[in-house]
Coordinates of C-alpha atoms and ligand atoms in Angstrom, one line a residue:
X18 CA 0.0 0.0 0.0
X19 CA 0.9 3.5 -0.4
X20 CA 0.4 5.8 2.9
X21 CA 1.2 9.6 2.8
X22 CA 1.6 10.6 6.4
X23 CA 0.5 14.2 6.9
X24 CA 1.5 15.9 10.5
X25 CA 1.9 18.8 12.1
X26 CA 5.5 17.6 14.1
X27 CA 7.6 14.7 13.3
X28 CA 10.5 13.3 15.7
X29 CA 13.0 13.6 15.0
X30 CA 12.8 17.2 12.8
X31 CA 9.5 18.8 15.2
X32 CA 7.9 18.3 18.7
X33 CA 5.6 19.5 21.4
X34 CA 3.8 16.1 22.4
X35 CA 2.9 12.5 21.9
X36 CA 1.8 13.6 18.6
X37 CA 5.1 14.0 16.9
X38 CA 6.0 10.8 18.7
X39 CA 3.6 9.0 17.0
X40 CA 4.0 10.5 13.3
X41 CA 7.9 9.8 13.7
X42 CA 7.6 6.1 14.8
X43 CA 4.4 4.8 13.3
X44 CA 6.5 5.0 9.5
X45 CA 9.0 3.1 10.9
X46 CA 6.9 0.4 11.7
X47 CA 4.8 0.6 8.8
X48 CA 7.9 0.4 6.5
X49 CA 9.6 -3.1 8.0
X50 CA 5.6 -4.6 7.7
X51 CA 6.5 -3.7 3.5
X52 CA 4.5 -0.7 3.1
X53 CA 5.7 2.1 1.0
X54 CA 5.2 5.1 3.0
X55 CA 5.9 8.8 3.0
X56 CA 5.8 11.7 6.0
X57 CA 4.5 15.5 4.5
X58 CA 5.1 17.7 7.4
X59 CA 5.5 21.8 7.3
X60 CA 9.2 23.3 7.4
X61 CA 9.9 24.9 10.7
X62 CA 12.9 27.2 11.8
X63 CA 14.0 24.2 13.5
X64 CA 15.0 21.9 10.5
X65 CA 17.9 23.0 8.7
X66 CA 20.7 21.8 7.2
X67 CA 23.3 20.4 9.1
X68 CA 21.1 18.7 11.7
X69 CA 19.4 17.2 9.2
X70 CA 20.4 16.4 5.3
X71 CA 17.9 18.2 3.6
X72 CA 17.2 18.4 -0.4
X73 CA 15.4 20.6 -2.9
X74 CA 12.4 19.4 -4.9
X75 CA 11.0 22.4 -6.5
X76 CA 11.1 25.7 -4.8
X77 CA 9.2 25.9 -1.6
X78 CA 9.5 22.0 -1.1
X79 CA 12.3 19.7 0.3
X80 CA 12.9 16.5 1.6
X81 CA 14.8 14.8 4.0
X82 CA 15.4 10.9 4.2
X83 CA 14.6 8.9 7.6
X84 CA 14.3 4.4 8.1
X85 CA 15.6 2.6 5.1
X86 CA 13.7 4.9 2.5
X87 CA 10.8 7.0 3.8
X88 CA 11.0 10.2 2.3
X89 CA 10.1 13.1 4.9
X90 CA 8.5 15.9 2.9
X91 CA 9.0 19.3 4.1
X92 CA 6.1 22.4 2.8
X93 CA 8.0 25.7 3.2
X94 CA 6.6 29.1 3.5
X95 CA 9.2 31.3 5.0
X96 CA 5.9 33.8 6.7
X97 CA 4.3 30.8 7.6
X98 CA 6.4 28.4 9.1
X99 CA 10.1 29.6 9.8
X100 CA 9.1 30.4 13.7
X101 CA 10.7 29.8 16.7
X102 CA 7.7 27.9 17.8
X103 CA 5.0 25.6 16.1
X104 CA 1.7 26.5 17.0
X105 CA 2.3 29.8 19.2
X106 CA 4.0 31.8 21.3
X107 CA 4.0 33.4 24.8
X108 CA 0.8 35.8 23.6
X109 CA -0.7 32.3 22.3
X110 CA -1.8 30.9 19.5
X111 CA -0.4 32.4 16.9
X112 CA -3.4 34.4 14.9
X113 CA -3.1 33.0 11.3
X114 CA -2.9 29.4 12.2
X115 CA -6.1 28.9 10.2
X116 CA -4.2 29.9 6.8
X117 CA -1.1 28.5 8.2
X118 CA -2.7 24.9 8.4
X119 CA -5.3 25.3 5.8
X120 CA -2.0 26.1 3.1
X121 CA -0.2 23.1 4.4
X122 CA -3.3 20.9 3.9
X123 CA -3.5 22.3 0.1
X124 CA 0.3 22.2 -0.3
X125 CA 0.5 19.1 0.6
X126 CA -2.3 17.5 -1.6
X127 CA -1.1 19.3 -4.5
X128 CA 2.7 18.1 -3.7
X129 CA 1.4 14.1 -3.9
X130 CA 0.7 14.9 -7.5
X131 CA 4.0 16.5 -8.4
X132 CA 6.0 13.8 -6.7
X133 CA 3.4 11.4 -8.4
X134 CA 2.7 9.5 -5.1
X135 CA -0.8 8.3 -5.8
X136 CA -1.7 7.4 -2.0
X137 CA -3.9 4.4 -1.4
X138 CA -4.5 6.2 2.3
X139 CA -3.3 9.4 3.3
X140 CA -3.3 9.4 7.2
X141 CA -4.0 12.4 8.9
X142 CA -3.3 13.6 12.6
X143 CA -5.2 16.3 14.8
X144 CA -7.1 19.0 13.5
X145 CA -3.5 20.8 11.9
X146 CA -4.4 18.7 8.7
X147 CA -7.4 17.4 9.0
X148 CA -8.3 20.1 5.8
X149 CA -6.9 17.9 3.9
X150 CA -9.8 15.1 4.0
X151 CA -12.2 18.0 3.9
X152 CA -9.9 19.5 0.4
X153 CA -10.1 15.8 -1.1
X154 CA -13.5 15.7 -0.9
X155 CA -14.5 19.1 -1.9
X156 CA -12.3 21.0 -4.3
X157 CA -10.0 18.0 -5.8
X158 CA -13.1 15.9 -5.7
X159 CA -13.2 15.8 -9.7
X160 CA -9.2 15.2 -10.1
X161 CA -8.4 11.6 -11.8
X162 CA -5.4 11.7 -9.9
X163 CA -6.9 11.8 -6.1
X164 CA -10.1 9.5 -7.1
X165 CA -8.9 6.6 -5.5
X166 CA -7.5 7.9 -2.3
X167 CA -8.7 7.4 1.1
X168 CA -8.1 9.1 4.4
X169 CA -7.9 8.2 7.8
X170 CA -8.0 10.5 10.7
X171 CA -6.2 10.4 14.0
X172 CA -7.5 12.4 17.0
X173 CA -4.5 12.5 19.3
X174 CA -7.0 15.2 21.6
X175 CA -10.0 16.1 20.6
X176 CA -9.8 19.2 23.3
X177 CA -7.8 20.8 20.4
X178 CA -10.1 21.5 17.5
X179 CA -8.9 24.4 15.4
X180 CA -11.5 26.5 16.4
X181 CA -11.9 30.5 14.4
X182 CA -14.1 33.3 14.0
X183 CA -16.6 33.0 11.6
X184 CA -15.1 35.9 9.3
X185 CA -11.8 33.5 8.7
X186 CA -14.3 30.9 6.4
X187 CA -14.3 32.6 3.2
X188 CA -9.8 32.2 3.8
X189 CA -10.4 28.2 3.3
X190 CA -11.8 28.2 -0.1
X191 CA -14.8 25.9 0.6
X192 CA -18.1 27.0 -0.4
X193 CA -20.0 29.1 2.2
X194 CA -22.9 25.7 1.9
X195 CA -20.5 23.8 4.3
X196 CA -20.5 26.8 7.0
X197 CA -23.7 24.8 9.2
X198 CA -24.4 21.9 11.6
X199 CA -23.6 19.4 8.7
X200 CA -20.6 20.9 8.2
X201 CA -17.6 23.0 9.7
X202 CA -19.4 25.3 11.9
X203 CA -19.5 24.6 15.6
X204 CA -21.7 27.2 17.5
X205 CA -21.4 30.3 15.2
X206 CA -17.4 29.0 14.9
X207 CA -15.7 27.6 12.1
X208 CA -14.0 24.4 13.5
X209 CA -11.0 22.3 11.4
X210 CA -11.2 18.8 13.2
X211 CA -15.5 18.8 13.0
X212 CA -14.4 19.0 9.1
X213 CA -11.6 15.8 9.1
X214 CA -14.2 13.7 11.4
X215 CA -16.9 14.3 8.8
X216 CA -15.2 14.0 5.7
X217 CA -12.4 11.1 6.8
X218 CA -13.0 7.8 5.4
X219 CA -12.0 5.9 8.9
X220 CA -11.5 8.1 12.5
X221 CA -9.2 6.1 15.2
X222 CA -8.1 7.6 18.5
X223 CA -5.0 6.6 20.4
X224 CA -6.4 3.9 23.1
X225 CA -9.5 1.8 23.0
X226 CA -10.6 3.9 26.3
X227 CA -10.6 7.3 24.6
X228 CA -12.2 6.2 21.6
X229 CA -15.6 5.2 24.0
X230 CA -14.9 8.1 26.3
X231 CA -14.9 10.7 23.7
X232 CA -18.9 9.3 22.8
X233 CA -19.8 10.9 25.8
X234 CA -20.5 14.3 27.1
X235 CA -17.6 14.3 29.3
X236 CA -15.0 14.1 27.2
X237 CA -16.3 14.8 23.5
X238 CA -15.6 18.8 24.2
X239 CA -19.0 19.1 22.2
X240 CA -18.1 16.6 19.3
X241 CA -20.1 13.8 20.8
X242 CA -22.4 14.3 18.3
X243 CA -20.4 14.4 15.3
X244 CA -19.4 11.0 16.4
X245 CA -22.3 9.5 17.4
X246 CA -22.9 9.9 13.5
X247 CA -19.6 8.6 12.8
X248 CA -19.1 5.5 15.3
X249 CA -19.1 2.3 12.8
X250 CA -15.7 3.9 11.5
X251 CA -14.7 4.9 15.2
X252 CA -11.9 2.8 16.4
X253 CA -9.5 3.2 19.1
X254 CA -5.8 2.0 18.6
X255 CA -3.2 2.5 21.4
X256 CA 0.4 4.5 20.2
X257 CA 3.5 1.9 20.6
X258 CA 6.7 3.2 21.8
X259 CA 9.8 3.6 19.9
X260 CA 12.0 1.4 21.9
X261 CA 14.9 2.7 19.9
X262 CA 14.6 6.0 21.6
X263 CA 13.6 4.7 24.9
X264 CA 15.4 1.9 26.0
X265 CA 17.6 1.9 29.9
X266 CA 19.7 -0.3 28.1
X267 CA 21.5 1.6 25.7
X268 CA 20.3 5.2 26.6
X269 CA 22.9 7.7 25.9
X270 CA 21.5 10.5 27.9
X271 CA 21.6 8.9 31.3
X272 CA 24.6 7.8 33.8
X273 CA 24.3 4.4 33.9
X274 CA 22.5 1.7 31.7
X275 CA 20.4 -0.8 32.9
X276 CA 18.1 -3.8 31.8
X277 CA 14.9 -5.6 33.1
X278 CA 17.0 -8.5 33.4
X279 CA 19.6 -7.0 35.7
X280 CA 18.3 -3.4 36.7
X281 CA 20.6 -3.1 39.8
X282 CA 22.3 0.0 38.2
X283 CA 18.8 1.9 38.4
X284 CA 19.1 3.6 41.9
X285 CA 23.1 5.4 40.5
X286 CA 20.5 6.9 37.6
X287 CA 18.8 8.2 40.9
X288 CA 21.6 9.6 42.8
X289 CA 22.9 11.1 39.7
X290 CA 19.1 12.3 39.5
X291 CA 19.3 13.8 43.2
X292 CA 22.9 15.7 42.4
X293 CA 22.2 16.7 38.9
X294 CA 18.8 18.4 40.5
X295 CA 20.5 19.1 43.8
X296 CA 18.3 17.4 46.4
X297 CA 19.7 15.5 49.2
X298 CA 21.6 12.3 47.9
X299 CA 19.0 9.8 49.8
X300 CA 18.7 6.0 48.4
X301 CA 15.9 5.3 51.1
X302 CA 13.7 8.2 50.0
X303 CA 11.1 7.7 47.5
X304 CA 11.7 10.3 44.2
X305 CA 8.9 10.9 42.4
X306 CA 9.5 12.2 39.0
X307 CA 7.1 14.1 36.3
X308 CA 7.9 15.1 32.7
X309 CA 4.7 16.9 31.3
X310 CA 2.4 19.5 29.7
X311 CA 1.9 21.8 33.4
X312 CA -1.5 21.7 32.3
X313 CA -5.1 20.8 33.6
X314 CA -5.6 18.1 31.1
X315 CA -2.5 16.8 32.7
X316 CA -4.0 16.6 36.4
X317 CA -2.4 19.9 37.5
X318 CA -5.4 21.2 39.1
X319 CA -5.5 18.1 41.6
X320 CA -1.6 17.9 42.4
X321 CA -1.5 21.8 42.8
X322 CA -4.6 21.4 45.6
X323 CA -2.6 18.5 46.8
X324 CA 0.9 19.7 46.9
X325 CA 1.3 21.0 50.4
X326 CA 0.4 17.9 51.9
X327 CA 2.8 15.9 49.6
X328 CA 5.6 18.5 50.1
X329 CA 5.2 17.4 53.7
X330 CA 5.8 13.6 53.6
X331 CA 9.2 12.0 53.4
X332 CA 9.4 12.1 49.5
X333 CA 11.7 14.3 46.7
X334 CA 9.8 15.5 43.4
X335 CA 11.3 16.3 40.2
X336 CA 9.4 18.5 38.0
X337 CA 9.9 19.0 34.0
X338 CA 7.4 20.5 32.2
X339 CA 5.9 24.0 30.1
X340 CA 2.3 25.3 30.1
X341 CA -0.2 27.3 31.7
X342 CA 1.4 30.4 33.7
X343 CA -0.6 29.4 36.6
X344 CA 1.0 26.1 37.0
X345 CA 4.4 27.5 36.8
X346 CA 3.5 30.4 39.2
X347 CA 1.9 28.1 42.2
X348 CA 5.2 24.9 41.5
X349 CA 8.0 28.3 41.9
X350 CA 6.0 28.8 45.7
X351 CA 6.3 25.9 46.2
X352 CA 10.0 25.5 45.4
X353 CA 10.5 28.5 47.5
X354 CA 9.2 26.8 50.7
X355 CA 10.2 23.5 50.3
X356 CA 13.5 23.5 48.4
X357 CA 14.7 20.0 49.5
X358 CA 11.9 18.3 48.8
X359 CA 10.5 19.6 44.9
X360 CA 12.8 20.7 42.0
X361 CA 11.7 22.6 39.3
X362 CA 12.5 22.7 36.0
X363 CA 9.8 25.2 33.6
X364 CA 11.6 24.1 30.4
X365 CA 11.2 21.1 27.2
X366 CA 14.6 19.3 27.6
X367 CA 15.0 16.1 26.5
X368 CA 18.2 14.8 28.2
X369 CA 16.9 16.1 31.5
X370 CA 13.3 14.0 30.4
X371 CA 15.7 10.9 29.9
X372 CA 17.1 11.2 33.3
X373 CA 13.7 11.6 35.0
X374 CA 12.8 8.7 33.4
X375 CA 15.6 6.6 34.4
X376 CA 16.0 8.3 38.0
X377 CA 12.8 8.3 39.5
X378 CA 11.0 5.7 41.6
X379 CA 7.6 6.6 40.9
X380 CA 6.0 8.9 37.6
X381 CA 3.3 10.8 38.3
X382 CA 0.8 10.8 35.7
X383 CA -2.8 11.8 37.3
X384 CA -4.0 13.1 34.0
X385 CA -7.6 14.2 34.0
X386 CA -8.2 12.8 30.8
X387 CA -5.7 11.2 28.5
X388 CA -6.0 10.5 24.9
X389 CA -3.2 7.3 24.8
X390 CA 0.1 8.9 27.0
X391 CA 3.7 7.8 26.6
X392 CA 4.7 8.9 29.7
X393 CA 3.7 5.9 31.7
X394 CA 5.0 3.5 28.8
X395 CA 8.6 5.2 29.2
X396 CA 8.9 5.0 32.6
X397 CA 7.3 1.2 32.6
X398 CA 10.5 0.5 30.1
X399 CA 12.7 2.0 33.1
X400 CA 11.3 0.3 36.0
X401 CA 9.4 4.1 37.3
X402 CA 6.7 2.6 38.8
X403 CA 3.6 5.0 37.2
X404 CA 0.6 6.3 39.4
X405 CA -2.2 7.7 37.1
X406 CA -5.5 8.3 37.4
X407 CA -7.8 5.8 35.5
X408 CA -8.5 7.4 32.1
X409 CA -8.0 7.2 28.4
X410 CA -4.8 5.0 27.7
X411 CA -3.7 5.1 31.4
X412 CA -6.5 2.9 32.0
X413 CA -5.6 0.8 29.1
X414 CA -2.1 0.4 30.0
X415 CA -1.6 0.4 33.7
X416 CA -3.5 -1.8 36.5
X417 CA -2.3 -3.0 40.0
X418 CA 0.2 -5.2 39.1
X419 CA 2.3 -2.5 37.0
X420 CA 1.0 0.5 39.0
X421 CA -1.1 2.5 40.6
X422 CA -4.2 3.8 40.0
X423 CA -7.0 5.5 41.4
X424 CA -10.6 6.1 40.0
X425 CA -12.0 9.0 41.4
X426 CA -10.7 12.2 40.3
X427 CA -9.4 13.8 43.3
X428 CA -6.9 15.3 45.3
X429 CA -8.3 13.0 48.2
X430 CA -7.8 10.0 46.4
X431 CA -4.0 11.1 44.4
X432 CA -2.8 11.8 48.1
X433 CA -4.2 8.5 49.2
X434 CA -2.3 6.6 46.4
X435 CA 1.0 8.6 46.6
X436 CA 0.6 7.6 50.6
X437 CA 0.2 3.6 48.9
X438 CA 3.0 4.1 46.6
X439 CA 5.5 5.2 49.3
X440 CA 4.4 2.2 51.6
X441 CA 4.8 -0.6 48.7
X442 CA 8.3 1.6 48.1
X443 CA 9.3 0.7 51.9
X444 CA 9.0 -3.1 50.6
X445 CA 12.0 -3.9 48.9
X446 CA 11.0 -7.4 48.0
X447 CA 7.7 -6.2 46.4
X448 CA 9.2 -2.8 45.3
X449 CA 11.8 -5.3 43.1
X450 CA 9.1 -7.7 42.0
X451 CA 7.2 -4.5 40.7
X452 CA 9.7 -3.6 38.9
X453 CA 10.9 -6.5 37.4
X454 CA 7.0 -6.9 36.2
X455 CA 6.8 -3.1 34.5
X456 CA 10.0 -3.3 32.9
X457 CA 8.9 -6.5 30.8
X458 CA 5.4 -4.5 29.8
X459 CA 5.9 -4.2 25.7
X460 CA 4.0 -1.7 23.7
X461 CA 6.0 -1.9 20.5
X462 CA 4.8 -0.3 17.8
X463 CA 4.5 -3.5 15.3
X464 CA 1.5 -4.6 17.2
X465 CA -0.6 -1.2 16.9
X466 CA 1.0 -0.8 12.9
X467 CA -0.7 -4.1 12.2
X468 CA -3.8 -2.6 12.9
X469 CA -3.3 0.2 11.6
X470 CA -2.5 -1.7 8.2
X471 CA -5.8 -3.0 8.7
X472 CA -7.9 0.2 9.3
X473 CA -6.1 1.3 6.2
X474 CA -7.3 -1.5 4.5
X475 CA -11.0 -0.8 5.7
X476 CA -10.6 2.4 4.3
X477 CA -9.9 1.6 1.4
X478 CA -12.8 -0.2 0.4
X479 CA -14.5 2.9 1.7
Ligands
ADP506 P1 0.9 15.0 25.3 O1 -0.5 15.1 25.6 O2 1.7 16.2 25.8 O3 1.2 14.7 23.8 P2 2.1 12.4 25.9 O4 2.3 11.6 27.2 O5 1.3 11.6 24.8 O6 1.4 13.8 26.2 O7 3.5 12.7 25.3 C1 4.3 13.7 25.8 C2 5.7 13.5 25.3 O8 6.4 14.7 25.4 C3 6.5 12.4 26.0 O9 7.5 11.9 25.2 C4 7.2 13.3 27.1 O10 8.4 12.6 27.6 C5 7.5 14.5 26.3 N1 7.6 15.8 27.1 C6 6.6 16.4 27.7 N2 7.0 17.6 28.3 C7 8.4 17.6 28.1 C8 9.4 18.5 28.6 N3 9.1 19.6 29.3 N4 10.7 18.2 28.2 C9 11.0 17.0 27.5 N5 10.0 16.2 27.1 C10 8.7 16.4 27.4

């Protein structure tokens, strides 16, 4: 089969989130199952030559080679894309993200005919490209050369929809007859991912979990509906990891290496933790590490209410993460009173991220809701025990015998498993068997590309 990948961020070239995980390592995987696969992506400040080998296919497109052969398409547009960030900056999103998005969607569709990739499926992820569905099926609906294409959409969040003023419609170039309820618009709003779930051939989410929660009121952000419409070609498929990137054994960016068949070395990966983040060098204490979006979505508002109470138990907490001001505002009090016990880091660093991983005892993932997460497969891989709250992919991933997890989304109840953690910590003999049982957890990302070949393969006889 042929699959065009089109993404907003790639690893290695682009990344905020799980996203560009996903669109880096599902092509991989993909490729050694035999498929001929291609990644279109835009061309941000970031990717330049030397980091990356980069060559010219017509002015205003390049490409850049990753795996044995997949070709990683780059759309430039020096006003649109060569910023220092992706989607915004520290005013927010950044205002002209609806042309931005919408003239990658185009460019990219009109670059599969000048590189003459005739796609069986072009895969799409979040609502950055899901124009392209709604483009394939409007204004290139007549054109031999897309006829037999098929798309499948990914929803990575649905809490991020594209959503713009009424006035920015007429910039897409659809006809004003798909501004209503069948259509784009979303309460008076013109909204990008409503079009990609309408006009996609096949929508999958990133865990079986999220795919049923997002039915529901709670966590459909308003697109219940849409789906309700859509469910027969609603599937759920959890993200693998790229065990390439994230493996104790061979891990470049931490002290020492490690395995799941001999992970003694684990606790110098802590002390070089404790040092390297200047907290007391303590093997007996329990370190609890997080590496996240400081976000709501991400549990914040529970482990902020929660904090002075976990501040006071006999514990250390490293802290990585970016996001909402507020977060970063009530973690530096915190800091500032209890300076042995939490340290902060307010940046996106991925040797320090390697390190929590491999330091910590215990991740702390109590997302609020949570589409698939890689956290808690990462720090499974390096023997971090996880604690999440039971949602989305965490649900589908961790249980009592890798974990722990708590079902009621409260501060009470994180506070009462943090309390649960500590105590099975003080347990060597079970704290080792726990380990030794979430280090040999596999998500690897042939199993989920194997379905994915499938749901390709349903969409194409869409
Ligand atoms: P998201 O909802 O943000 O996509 P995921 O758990 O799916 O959450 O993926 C987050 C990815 O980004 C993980 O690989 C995580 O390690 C990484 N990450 C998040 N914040 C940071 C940070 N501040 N520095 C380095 N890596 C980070």
């Amino acid at each position: 089969m042929k699959i065009a990948i089109c993404a907003s961020e790639v690893v290695p070239f682009a990344k905020t989130g799980g996203l560009a995980d996903v669109a880096g390592a599902l092509p991989f995987a993909l490729e050694d199952a035999g498929q001929d696969v291609i990644i279109i992506m835009p061309k941000y400040k970031s990717i330049q030559e030397p980091k990356f080998k980069i060559s010219k296919v017509r002015q205003g497109a390049s490409y850049s080679t990753i795996g044995k052969d997949i070709k990683v398409y780059f759309i430039e547009n020096e006003a649109y894309f060569n910023r220092d960030s992706l989607y915004g900056d520290k005013n927010g999103d950044y205002p002209d993200n609806l042309s931005r998005f919408s003239f990658f969607s185009r460019t990219a569709l009109d670059l599969l005919k000048e590189i003459n990739f005739k796609a069986d499926i072009i895969h799409v992820h979040d609502w950055q490209s899901c124009l392209v569905p709604v483009y394939l099926k409007t204004l290139y609906k007549d054109e031999p050369f897309y006829k037999k294409m098929r798309t499948v959409l990914t929803i990575h969040n649905i809490g991020y929809q594209g959503l713009f003023n009424r006035e920015e419609f007429p910039k897409l170039g659809l006809d004003w007859g798909l501004f209503n309820m069948e259509g784009l618009e979303f309460y008076g709003k013109v909204n990008i991912l409503k079009g990609g779930m309408i006009f996609s051939d096949i929508i999958n989410t990133v865990s079986e979990a999220y795919s049923r929660e997002i039915q529901g009121k709670e966590f459909g952000y308003g697109l219940e509906g849409v789906l309700a419409k859509r469910k027969d070609d609603l599937f759920g498929i959890l993200n693998g990891l790229d065990y390439t990137i994230w493996n104790p054994q061979d891990d470049k960016f931490i002290l020492e290496n490690f395995s799941s068949a001999d992970p003694a070395d684990k606790h110098k990966d802590k002390t070089d933790l404790q040092a390297f983040c200047k907290l007391p060098l303590k093997k007996e204490v329990p370190l609890f590490g997080i590496v996240s979006r400081l976000a709501e979505q991400k549990g914040l508002d529970i482990l902020s209410e929660a904090m002075e109470e976990i501040c006071n138990m006999d514990i250390q907490l490293v802290i990585l993460g970016t996001g909402d001001l507020k977060y970063h505002l009530i973690l530096e009090e915190m800091v500032k009173i209890y300076p042995k016990v939490i340290s902060l880091h307010l940046k996106f660093d991925d040797t320090l991220a390697h390190k929590i991983y491999a330091g910590s005892d215990i991740f702390l993932m109590p997302s609020k809701y949570e589409p698939c997460g890689l956290g808690q497969m990462i720090s499974l891989r390096y023997g971090t025990i996880p604690l999440v709250f039971k949602t989305g992919g965490l649900a589908d991933t961790i249980n009592e015998k890798n974990g722990f997890i708590f079902d009621k989304y409260a501060s009470r109840d994180l506070v009462d498993t943090i309390k649960k953690s500590i105590k099975a910590f003080k347990d060597k003999k079970k704290w080792k068997n726990l380990i030794s049982v979430a280090m040999k957890c596999n998500f690897s990302w042939s199993a989920s590309a194997k379905r994915y070949i499938q749901l390709y393969e349903k969409a194409k006889k869409k």
